[in-house]
Coordinates of C-alpha atoms in Angstrom, one line a residue:
X26 CA 78.0 -83.0 -63.3
X27 CA 76.5 -84.4 -60.1
X28 CA 78.0 -81.4 -58.1
X29 CA 76.4 -78.9 -60.5
X30 CA 73.0 -80.6 -60.3
X31 CA 73.2 -80.6 -56.4
X32 CA 74.2 -77.0 -56.3
X33 CA 71.4 -76.1 -58.8
X34 CA 68.8 -77.9 -56.7
X35 CA 70.1 -76.1 -53.5
X36 CA 70.2 -72.7 -55.0
X37 CA 66.7 -73.2 -56.5
X38 CA 65.2 -74.1 -53.1
X39 CA 67.0 -71.4 -51.2
X40 CA 66.0 -68.9 -53.9
X41 CA 62.4 -69.9 -53.5
X42 CA 62.7 -69.4 -49.8
X43 CA 64.6 -66.2 -49.9
X44 CA 61.5 -64.0 -49.1
X45 CA 60.9 -66.0 -45.9
X46 CA 64.5 -65.3 -44.8
X47 CA 65.1 -61.7 -45.7
X48 CA 61.7 -60.3 -44.4
X49 CA 63.6 -60.4 -41.1
X50 CA 67.2 -60.6 -42.1
X51 CA 67.8 -58.4 -45.1
X52 CA 71.3 -57.2 -45.9
X53 CA 72.1 -53.5 -45.4
X54 CA 72.5 -51.4 -48.5
X55 CA 76.2 -50.6 -49.5
X56 CA 77.6 -47.7 -47.6
X57 CA 79.6 -44.9 -49.2
X58 CA 82.8 -46.3 -47.7
X59 CA 81.8 -49.9 -48.5
X60 CA 82.0 -50.9 -44.9
X61 CA 79.2 -53.2 -43.9
X62 CA 77.0 -52.1 -41.0
X63 CA 74.8 -55.0 -40.0
X64 CA 75.7 -58.0 -42.2
X65 CA 79.0 -59.3 -43.7
X66 CA 80.7 -62.4 -45.0
X67 CA 84.1 -63.2 -43.5
X68 CA 86.8 -65.6 -44.6
X69 CA 89.2 -67.1 -42.0
X70 CA 91.7 -68.8 -44.3
X71 CA 93.9 -69.9 -41.3
X72 CA 90.9 -71.8 -39.8
X73 CA 89.5 -72.9 -43.1
X74 CA 86.1 -71.4 -42.4
X75 CA 83.6 -68.9 -43.9
X76 CA 81.0 -67.1 -41.8
X77 CA 77.9 -64.9 -42.2
X78 CA 78.1 -62.4 -39.4
X79 CA 75.6 -59.9 -38.0
X80 CA 76.2 -57.0 -35.8
X81 CA 75.0 -55.2 -32.7
X82 CA 75.5 -51.4 -33.0
X83 CA 75.3 -49.4 -29.9
X84 CA 74.1 -45.8 -30.0
X85 CA 74.7 -43.3 -27.2
X86 CA 72.1 -40.7 -26.3
X87 CA 72.5 -37.0 -26.8
X88 CA 72.3 -36.3 -23.1
X89 CA 73.8 -38.2 -20.1
X90 CA 71.3 -40.3 -18.3
X91 CA 69.1 -41.0 -21.3
X92 CA 68.7 -44.6 -22.6
X93 CA 71.4 -46.2 -24.7
X94 CA 69.9 -47.9 -27.8
X95 CA 71.3 -51.2 -29.1
X96 CA 70.3 -52.0 -32.7
X97 CA 70.5 -55.8 -32.7
X98 CA 70.4 -57.4 -36.2
X99 CA 69.2 -60.9 -36.4
X100 CA 69.3 -63.8 -38.9
X101 CA 66.1 -65.8 -39.3
X102 CA 68.1 -69.0 -39.0
X103 CA 71.6 -69.6 -37.5
X104 CA 73.9 -71.6 -35.3
X105 CA 72.6 -72.4 -31.7
X106 CA 75.7 -70.6 -30.2
X107 CA 74.6 -67.5 -32.1
X108 CA 71.2 -67.4 -30.5
X109 CA 72.7 -68.2 -27.1
X110 CA 74.9 -65.1 -27.5
X111 CA 72.0 -63.0 -28.5
X112 CA 69.8 -64.2 -25.6
X113 CA 72.6 -63.4 -23.1
X114 CA 73.0 -59.9 -24.5
X115 CA 69.2 -59.2 -24.7
X116 CA 68.6 -60.4 -21.2
X117 CA 70.9 -57.8 -19.8
X118 CA 68.9 -54.9 -21.3
X119 CA 66.1 -53.0 -19.5
X120 CA 63.7 -53.1 -22.5
X121 CA 63.6 -55.2 -25.7
X122 CA 61.5 -54.1 -28.6
X123 CA 61.2 -57.2 -30.9
X124 CA 59.8 -58.1 -34.3
X125 CA 57.1 -60.6 -34.9
X126 CA 54.3 -60.1 -37.4
X127 CA 51.3 -61.0 -35.3
X128 CA 48.1 -62.9 -35.9
X129 CA 45.0 -60.7 -36.8
X130 CA 43.7 -60.9 -33.3
X131 CA 46.8 -59.2 -31.9
X132 CA 47.4 -55.4 -31.4
X133 CA 43.8 -54.3 -31.7
X134 CA 43.7 -50.5 -32.2
X135 CA 42.5 -48.4 -29.3
X136 CA 39.7 -47.0 -31.5
X137 CA 38.5 -50.5 -32.7
X138 CA 34.8 -51.1 -32.6
X139 CA 33.2 -53.7 -30.3
X140 CA 32.5 -55.8 -33.4
X141 CA 36.2 -55.9 -34.2
X142 CA 37.1 -56.6 -30.6
X143 CA 34.7 -59.5 -30.6
X144 CA 36.2 -61.0 -33.7
X145 CA 39.7 -60.6 -32.3
X146 CA 38.6 -62.2 -29.0
X147 CA 37.1 -65.1 -31.0
X148 CA 40.5 -65.5 -32.8
X149 CA 42.3 -65.6 -29.5
X150 CA 40.0 -68.2 -28.1
X151 CA 40.4 -70.4 -31.2
X152 CA 44.2 -70.0 -31.0
X153 CA 44.1 -71.1 -27.3
X154 CA 41.8 -74.0 -28.1
X155 CA 44.2 -75.2 -30.9
X156 CA 47.2 -74.9 -28.6
X157 CA 45.4 -76.9 -25.8
X158 CA 44.3 -79.5 -28.4
X159 CA 47.9 -79.8 -29.5
X160 CA 49.0 -80.5 -26.0
X161 CA 46.2 -83.1 -25.5
X162 CA 47.2 -84.9 -28.7
X163 CA 50.9 -85.0 -27.6
X164 CA 50.4 -85.8 -23.9
X165 CA 46.9 -87.4 -23.7
X166 CA 45.1 -84.7 -21.7
X167 CA 44.3 -81.0 -21.8
X168 CA 46.5 -78.8 -19.6
X169 CA 44.8 -78.4 -16.3
X170 CA 44.9 -74.6 -16.3
X171 CA 46.3 -71.6 -18.3
X172 CA 49.7 -71.8 -16.5
X173 CA 50.0 -75.5 -17.5
X174 CA 49.2 -74.6 -21.1
X175 CA 52.0 -72.1 -21.1
X176 CA 54.4 -74.6 -19.7
X177 CA 53.4 -77.5 -21.9
X178 CA 53.0 -75.8 -25.2
X179 CA 55.7 -75.5 -27.9
X180 CA 58.5 -73.1 -27.0
X181 CA 57.7 -70.8 -30.0
X182 CA 54.0 -70.5 -29.1
X183 CA 54.4 -69.4 -25.5
X184 CA 54.6 -65.6 -26.1
X185 CA 51.4 -65.7 -28.2
X186 CA 49.6 -67.8 -25.7
X187 CA 50.4 -65.3 -22.9
X188 CA 49.1 -62.5 -25.1
X189 CA 46.0 -64.5 -26.2
X190 CA 44.9 -65.1 -22.6
X191 CA 43.6 -61.5 -22.5
X192 CA 40.6 -60.6 -24.6
X193 CA 40.4 -57.6 -26.9
X194 CA 38.8 -55.5 -24.2
X195 CA 41.7 -56.1 -21.9
X196 CA 40.1 -58.7 -19.6
X197 CA 41.3 -62.2 -18.8
X198 CA 40.0 -65.1 -20.8
X199 CA 38.9 -67.9 -18.4
X200 CA 40.4 -71.4 -18.9
X201 CA 38.4 -74.2 -17.4
X202 CA 38.0 -78.0 -17.7
X203 CA 34.8 -79.9 -17.0
X204 CA 34.2 -83.6 -17.5
X205 CA 37.3 -83.6 -19.7
X206 CA 35.9 -80.9 -21.9
X207 CA 37.7 -77.6 -22.5
X208 CA 35.9 -74.2 -22.0
X209 CA 37.4 -70.8 -22.7
X210 CA 35.4 -67.7 -21.9
X211 CA 35.5 -64.0 -22.4
X212 CA 32.9 -62.0 -20.5
X213 CA 32.6 -59.4 -23.3
X214 CA 32.9 -55.7 -23.2
X215 CA 31.4 -55.3 -19.7
X216 CA 33.5 -58.1 -18.1
X217 CA 30.3 -59.5 -16.5
X218 CA 28.5 -62.9 -17.1
X219 CA 25.8 -62.9 -19.7
X220 CA 24.8 -59.7 -21.5
X221 CA 23.7 -58.8 -25.0
X222 CA 25.5 -57.4 -28.0
X223 CA 29.1 -56.3 -27.2
X224 CA 28.5 -57.4 -23.6
X225 CA 27.6 -61.0 -24.5
X226 CA 30.0 -63.7 -23.4
X227 CA 32.3 -65.3 -26.1
X228 CA 32.7 -69.0 -25.4
X229 CA 34.7 -71.7 -27.1
X230 CA 31.8 -74.2 -26.8
X231 CA 29.8 -71.9 -29.1
X232 CA 32.4 -71.9 -31.8
X233 CA 32.6 -74.2 -34.9
X234 CA 35.2 -77.0 -34.7
X235 CA 38.9 -76.2 -35.4
X236 CA 40.0 -76.5 -39.0
X237 CA 42.7 -78.8 -40.2
X238 CA 44.9 -75.8 -40.7
X239 CA 44.4 -74.7 -37.1
X240 CA 45.2 -78.1 -35.8
X241 CA 48.2 -78.7 -38.0
X242 CA 51.5 -79.5 -36.3
X243 CA 53.6 -79.1 -39.4
X244 CA 56.8 -77.2 -38.9
X245 CA 57.1 -73.9 -40.7
X246 CA 59.3 -73.8 -43.7
X247 CA 62.0 -71.8 -41.8
X248 CA 62.2 -74.6 -39.2
X249 CA 62.5 -77.1 -42.0
X250 CA 65.2 -75.1 -43.8
X251 CA 67.1 -74.6 -40.5
X252 CA 67.0 -78.4 -39.8
X253 CA 68.2 -79.3 -43.2
X254 CA 71.2 -77.0 -42.9
X255 CA 72.1 -78.2 -39.4
X256 CA 70.9 -74.8 -37.9
X257 CA 68.0 -73.6 -35.8
X258 CA 65.1 -71.3 -36.4
X259 CA 65.0 -68.0 -34.5
X260 CA 61.6 -68.5 -32.8
X261 CA 62.7 -72.0 -31.7
X262 CA 65.9 -70.7 -30.2
X263 CA 65.1 -67.4 -28.5
X264 CA 63.0 -67.3 -25.3
X265 CA 60.6 -64.3 -25.7
X266 CA 58.9 -65.0 -22.3
X267 CA 60.8 -62.2 -20.6
X268 CA 59.6 -59.3 -18.6
X269 CA 59.8 -56.0 -20.5
X270 CA 60.0 -57.6 -23.9
X271 CA 57.5 -55.8 -26.2
X272 CA 56.3 -56.8 -29.6
X273 CA 56.9 -53.7 -31.8
X274 CA 55.5 -54.9 -35.1
X275 CA 52.4 -55.1 -37.3
X276 CA 49.7 -57.7 -37.4
X277 CA 49.0 -59.7 -40.5
X278 CA 46.1 -57.5 -41.4
X279 CA 48.2 -54.4 -41.1
X280 CA 50.9 -56.0 -43.2
X281 CA 48.4 -57.0 -45.9
X282 CA 46.9 -53.5 -45.9
X283 CA 43.6 -54.5 -44.4
X284 CA 42.2 -51.5 -42.6
X285 CA 39.2 -50.4 -40.4
X286 CA 37.0 -53.1 -39.1
X287 CA 38.0 -55.6 -41.8
X288 CA 39.4 -58.8 -40.2
X289 CA 41.3 -61.7 -41.7
X290 CA 40.4 -64.9 -39.9
X291 CA 43.4 -66.9 -38.8
X292 CA 42.7 -70.3 -40.3
X293 CA 46.3 -71.6 -39.7
X294 CA 47.1 -71.6 -43.4
X295 CA 48.1 -68.1 -44.0
X296 CA 44.8 -67.0 -45.7
X297 CA 45.2 -66.2 -49.4
X298 CA 48.7 -64.6 -49.2
X299 CA 51.3 -66.9 -50.8
X300 CA 54.2 -65.7 -48.7
X301 CA 52.3 -66.3 -45.4
X302 CA 51.1 -69.6 -46.7
X303 CA 54.7 -70.6 -47.4
X304 CA 55.8 -69.5 -43.9
X305 CA 53.1 -71.5 -42.2
X306 CA 54.3 -74.8 -43.8
X307 CA 50.7 -75.6 -44.9
X308 CA 50.8 -74.6 -48.6
X309 CA 51.5 -77.1 -51.3
X310 CA 54.7 -75.2 -52.2
X311 CA 55.8 -75.5 -48.5
X312 CA 55.1 -79.2 -48.4
X313 CA 57.0 -79.9 -51.7
X314 CA 59.9 -77.7 -50.5
X315 CA 59.9 -79.4 -47.2
X316 CA 60.3 -82.8 -48.9
X317 CA 63.3 -81.5 -50.9
X318 CA 64.9 -80.0 -47.8
X319 CA 64.8 -83.4 -46.1
X320 CA 66.8 -84.9 -49.0
X321 CA 69.3 -82.0 -48.9
X322 CA 69.8 -82.4 -45.2
X323 CA 70.6 -86.1 -45.4
X324 CA 74.3 -85.8 -44.7
X325 CA 76.8 -83.4 -43.0
X326 CA 78.4 -82.8 -46.4
X327 CA 75.1 -81.7 -48.0
X328 CA 74.2 -79.7 -44.9
X329 CA 77.5 -77.8 -45.2
X330 CA 76.9 -77.1 -48.9
X331 CA 73.4 -75.8 -48.0
X332 CA 75.0 -73.5 -45.3
X333 CA 77.5 -72.2 -47.9
X334 CA 74.7 -71.5 -50.2
X335 CA 72.8 -69.7 -47.5
X336 CA 75.8 -67.6 -46.7
X337 CA 76.4 -66.6 -50.3
X338 CA 72.7 -65.9 -51.1
X339 CA 72.0 -64.0 -47.9
X340 CA 75.1 -62.0 -48.6
X341 CA 73.6 -60.9 -51.9
X342 CA 69.9 -61.0 -50.9
X343 CA 69.4 -57.3 -51.7
X344 CA 70.0 -58.0 -55.4
X345 CA 68.0 -61.2 -55.3
X346 CA 65.0 -59.7 -53.5
X347 CA 65.0 -56.8 -56.1
X348 CA 64.8 -59.5 -58.7
X349 CA 62.1 -61.5 -56.9
X350 CA 60.0 -58.7 -55.3
X351 CA 57.6 -58.1 -58.3
X352 CA 56.3 -61.6 -58.8
X353 CA 56.3 -62.5 -55.0
X354 CA 55.4 -59.2 -53.3
X355 CA 53.3 -56.3 -54.6
X356 CA 54.9 -52.9 -54.2
X357 CA 52.6 -51.8 -51.3
X358 CA 53.3 -55.0 -49.3
X359 CA 57.1 -54.6 -49.8
X360 CA 56.9 -51.0 -48.6
X361 CA 54.9 -52.0 -45.5
X362 CA 57.4 -54.9 -44.8
X363 CA 60.3 -52.5 -44.5
X364 CA 59.2 -48.8 -44.1
X365 CA 55.8 -49.5 -42.4
X366 CA 57.3 -51.8 -39.8
X367 CA 60.1 -49.3 -39.1
X368 CA 57.5 -46.7 -38.3
X369 CA 55.9 -49.0 -35.7
X370 CA 59.3 -49.5 -34.1
X371 CA 60.2 -45.8 -34.1
X372 CA 56.9 -44.8 -32.5
X373 CA 57.2 -47.4 -29.7
X374 CA 60.9 -46.5 -29.2
X375 CA 60.2 -42.7 -29.1
X376 CA 57.3 -43.2 -26.7
X377 CA 59.8 -44.8 -24.3
X378 CA 62.5 -42.2 -24.9
X379 CA 60.0 -39.4 -24.1
X380 CA 59.4 -40.9 -20.7
X381 CA 62.0 -43.6 -20.0
X382 CA 61.5 -44.0 -16.2
X383 CA 64.1 -46.5 -15.0
X384 CA 64.9 -47.7 -18.5
X385 CA 68.6 -47.1 -19.2
X386 CA 69.2 -49.5 -22.1
X387 CA 66.9 -50.5 -25.0
X388 CA 67.5 -53.2 -27.5
X389 CA 65.7 -53.1 -30.9
X390 CA 65.8 -56.8 -31.9
X391 CA 64.9 -56.8 -35.6
X392 CA 65.9 -58.0 -39.0
X393 CA 69.1 -56.4 -40.3
X394 CA 67.4 -54.8 -43.2
X395 CA 65.4 -52.6 -40.9
X396 CA 68.2 -51.3 -38.9
X397 CA 70.0 -48.8 -41.2
X398 CA 66.8 -46.8 -41.5
X399 CA 66.2 -46.9 -37.8
X400 CA 69.8 -45.9 -37.1
X401 CA 69.6 -43.0 -39.6
X402 CA 66.4 -41.7 -37.9
X403 CA 67.9 -41.9 -34.4
X404 CA 71.1 -40.2 -35.5
X405 CA 69.6 -37.5 -37.7
X406 CA 66.3 -36.8 -35.8
X407 CA 67.1 -37.8 -32.2
X408 CA 70.8 -36.8 -31.8
X409 CA 72.1 -40.3 -31.1
X410 CA 75.7 -41.2 -32.0
X411 CA 77.3 -44.5 -32.9
X412 CA 79.5 -45.8 -30.0
X413 CA 80.4 -49.4 -30.8
X414 CA 79.9 -52.2 -33.3
X415 CA 80.3 -55.9 -32.3
X416 CA 79.9 -58.8 -34.7
X417 CA 78.4 -62.2 -34.0
X418 CA 78.9 -65.2 -36.4
X419 CA 75.4 -66.5 -37.3
X420 CA 76.2 -69.2 -39.9
X421 CA 79.6 -70.9 -40.1
X422 CA 81.1 -73.5 -42.4
X423 CA 84.3 -75.2 -41.3
X424 CA 85.6 -77.0 -44.3
X425 CA 87.6 -79.6 -42.5
X426 CA 84.8 -80.5 -40.0
X427 CA 82.4 -80.8 -42.9
X428 CA 84.6 -83.0 -45.0
X429 CA 84.9 -80.3 -47.7
X430 CA 88.5 -79.6 -48.9
X431 CA 89.0 -75.8 -48.8
X432 CA 89.6 -75.6 -52.6
X433 CA 86.3 -77.5 -53.2
X434 CA 84.6 -75.1 -50.8
X435 CA 85.9 -72.1 -52.7
X436 CA 84.7 -73.8 -55.9
X437 CA 81.2 -74.3 -54.5
X438 CA 81.1 -70.6 -53.4
X439 CA 82.1 -69.4 -56.9
X440 CA 79.6 -71.8 -58.5
X441 CA 76.8 -70.4 -56.3
X442 CA 77.9 -66.9 -57.1
X443 CA 77.9 -67.7 -60.8
X444 CA 74.4 -69.3 -60.5
X445 CA 73.1 -66.1 -58.8
X446 CA 74.6 -64.0 -61.5
X447 CA 73.0 -66.2 -64.2
X448 CA 69.6 -66.0 -62.4
X449 CA 69.8 -62.2 -62.1
X450 CA 70.7 -61.8 -65.8
X451 CA 68.0 -64.2 -66.9
X452 CA 65.4 -62.2 -65.1
X453 CA 66.7 -58.9 -66.5
X454 CA 66.4 -60.3 -70.0
X455 CA 62.8 -61.3 -69.4
X456 CA 61.9 -57.9 -68.0
X457 CA 59.8 -55.7 -70.3
X458 CA 61.6 -52.8 -71.9
X459 CA 61.4 -49.6 -69.9
X460 CA 58.3 -47.6 -70.5
X461 CA 56.2 -50.6 -71.7

């Protein structure tokens, strides 16, 4: 009875968090020959271990001398060794196009108005101020300059800091300290001091104070889930501060369908979108879930059970997301998450393929659910051919090391699978009849 209650609690928590995991790490749809492309579960009975594995698929170009493309599937959370292997592989490529839904102030369109650019620049300045304040609270003083801010900030923030140090007109944002006070300044559209309208300076000292959400140091829910399972979160494990790594993704506004000069202020709490609020760790649901995760991660035994649950649920996340998509994500958002983001990647990729220069190898570093569509487009439309598939273990449970007898481990897996079946059937029964 206690085992069933524990498994029920774990599957309920992981089920609630599934959208935060598969937005980047969805399984691939079944292929005609039933051979997995980008995600699979493997059983090593001799070693007494079960693993969730993700692949790197290498595509050769139609003509000699053109860039090779590596489609690199990634799990949102995984073993440290998994991310070390990914980092080593990616660092060997000439160009990496990576995922990462950006804050509203990122990726301002070329045709954006000066008003939109000013709002985006304000967002960048507020983000930099929040990061500098976070360093001050941790170390007792503001970083002395922008380079020190980059070096002293949290690992996962450094790429965004680097991008935020340029305003939306493409000019550097000045970082300065005076009498212990921080000042951040954009010189506006004309890049000259003073000015009116779009040319007016944008200063941190003219802004309202940072909100509690902007100042929060709460871990995102993915980091909390990774810690509870004895794993690590992708953004905490991968170093994105590399030359020729390019963010090929949407902003929050684009993902939410906000167009034109509309702008969603980044208040650090995910705005009104429940999924983004959950990801930030600031929503009530995120805080309650975080508390439960701490309890689940209290022993190696429960951490291993949580990893087993993750393996089974991620292995069937296509079914589970189909079940959960309607109440969690509206149809347009779900389409943008998958198809819309793929269009962004393909555009960036084809721009490089049209004029590769000295680029001979490109890695597309994206959630596994995006890669079948990208592979299909490259093969059918661009003449690429599959050359190689290599598999990397992302999440591993060794029964002996975890103190779980192999038979008990198999029992847990069957119970999780049975619970998933029950959840799916229950949702089907609650669904309105077709045509209603």
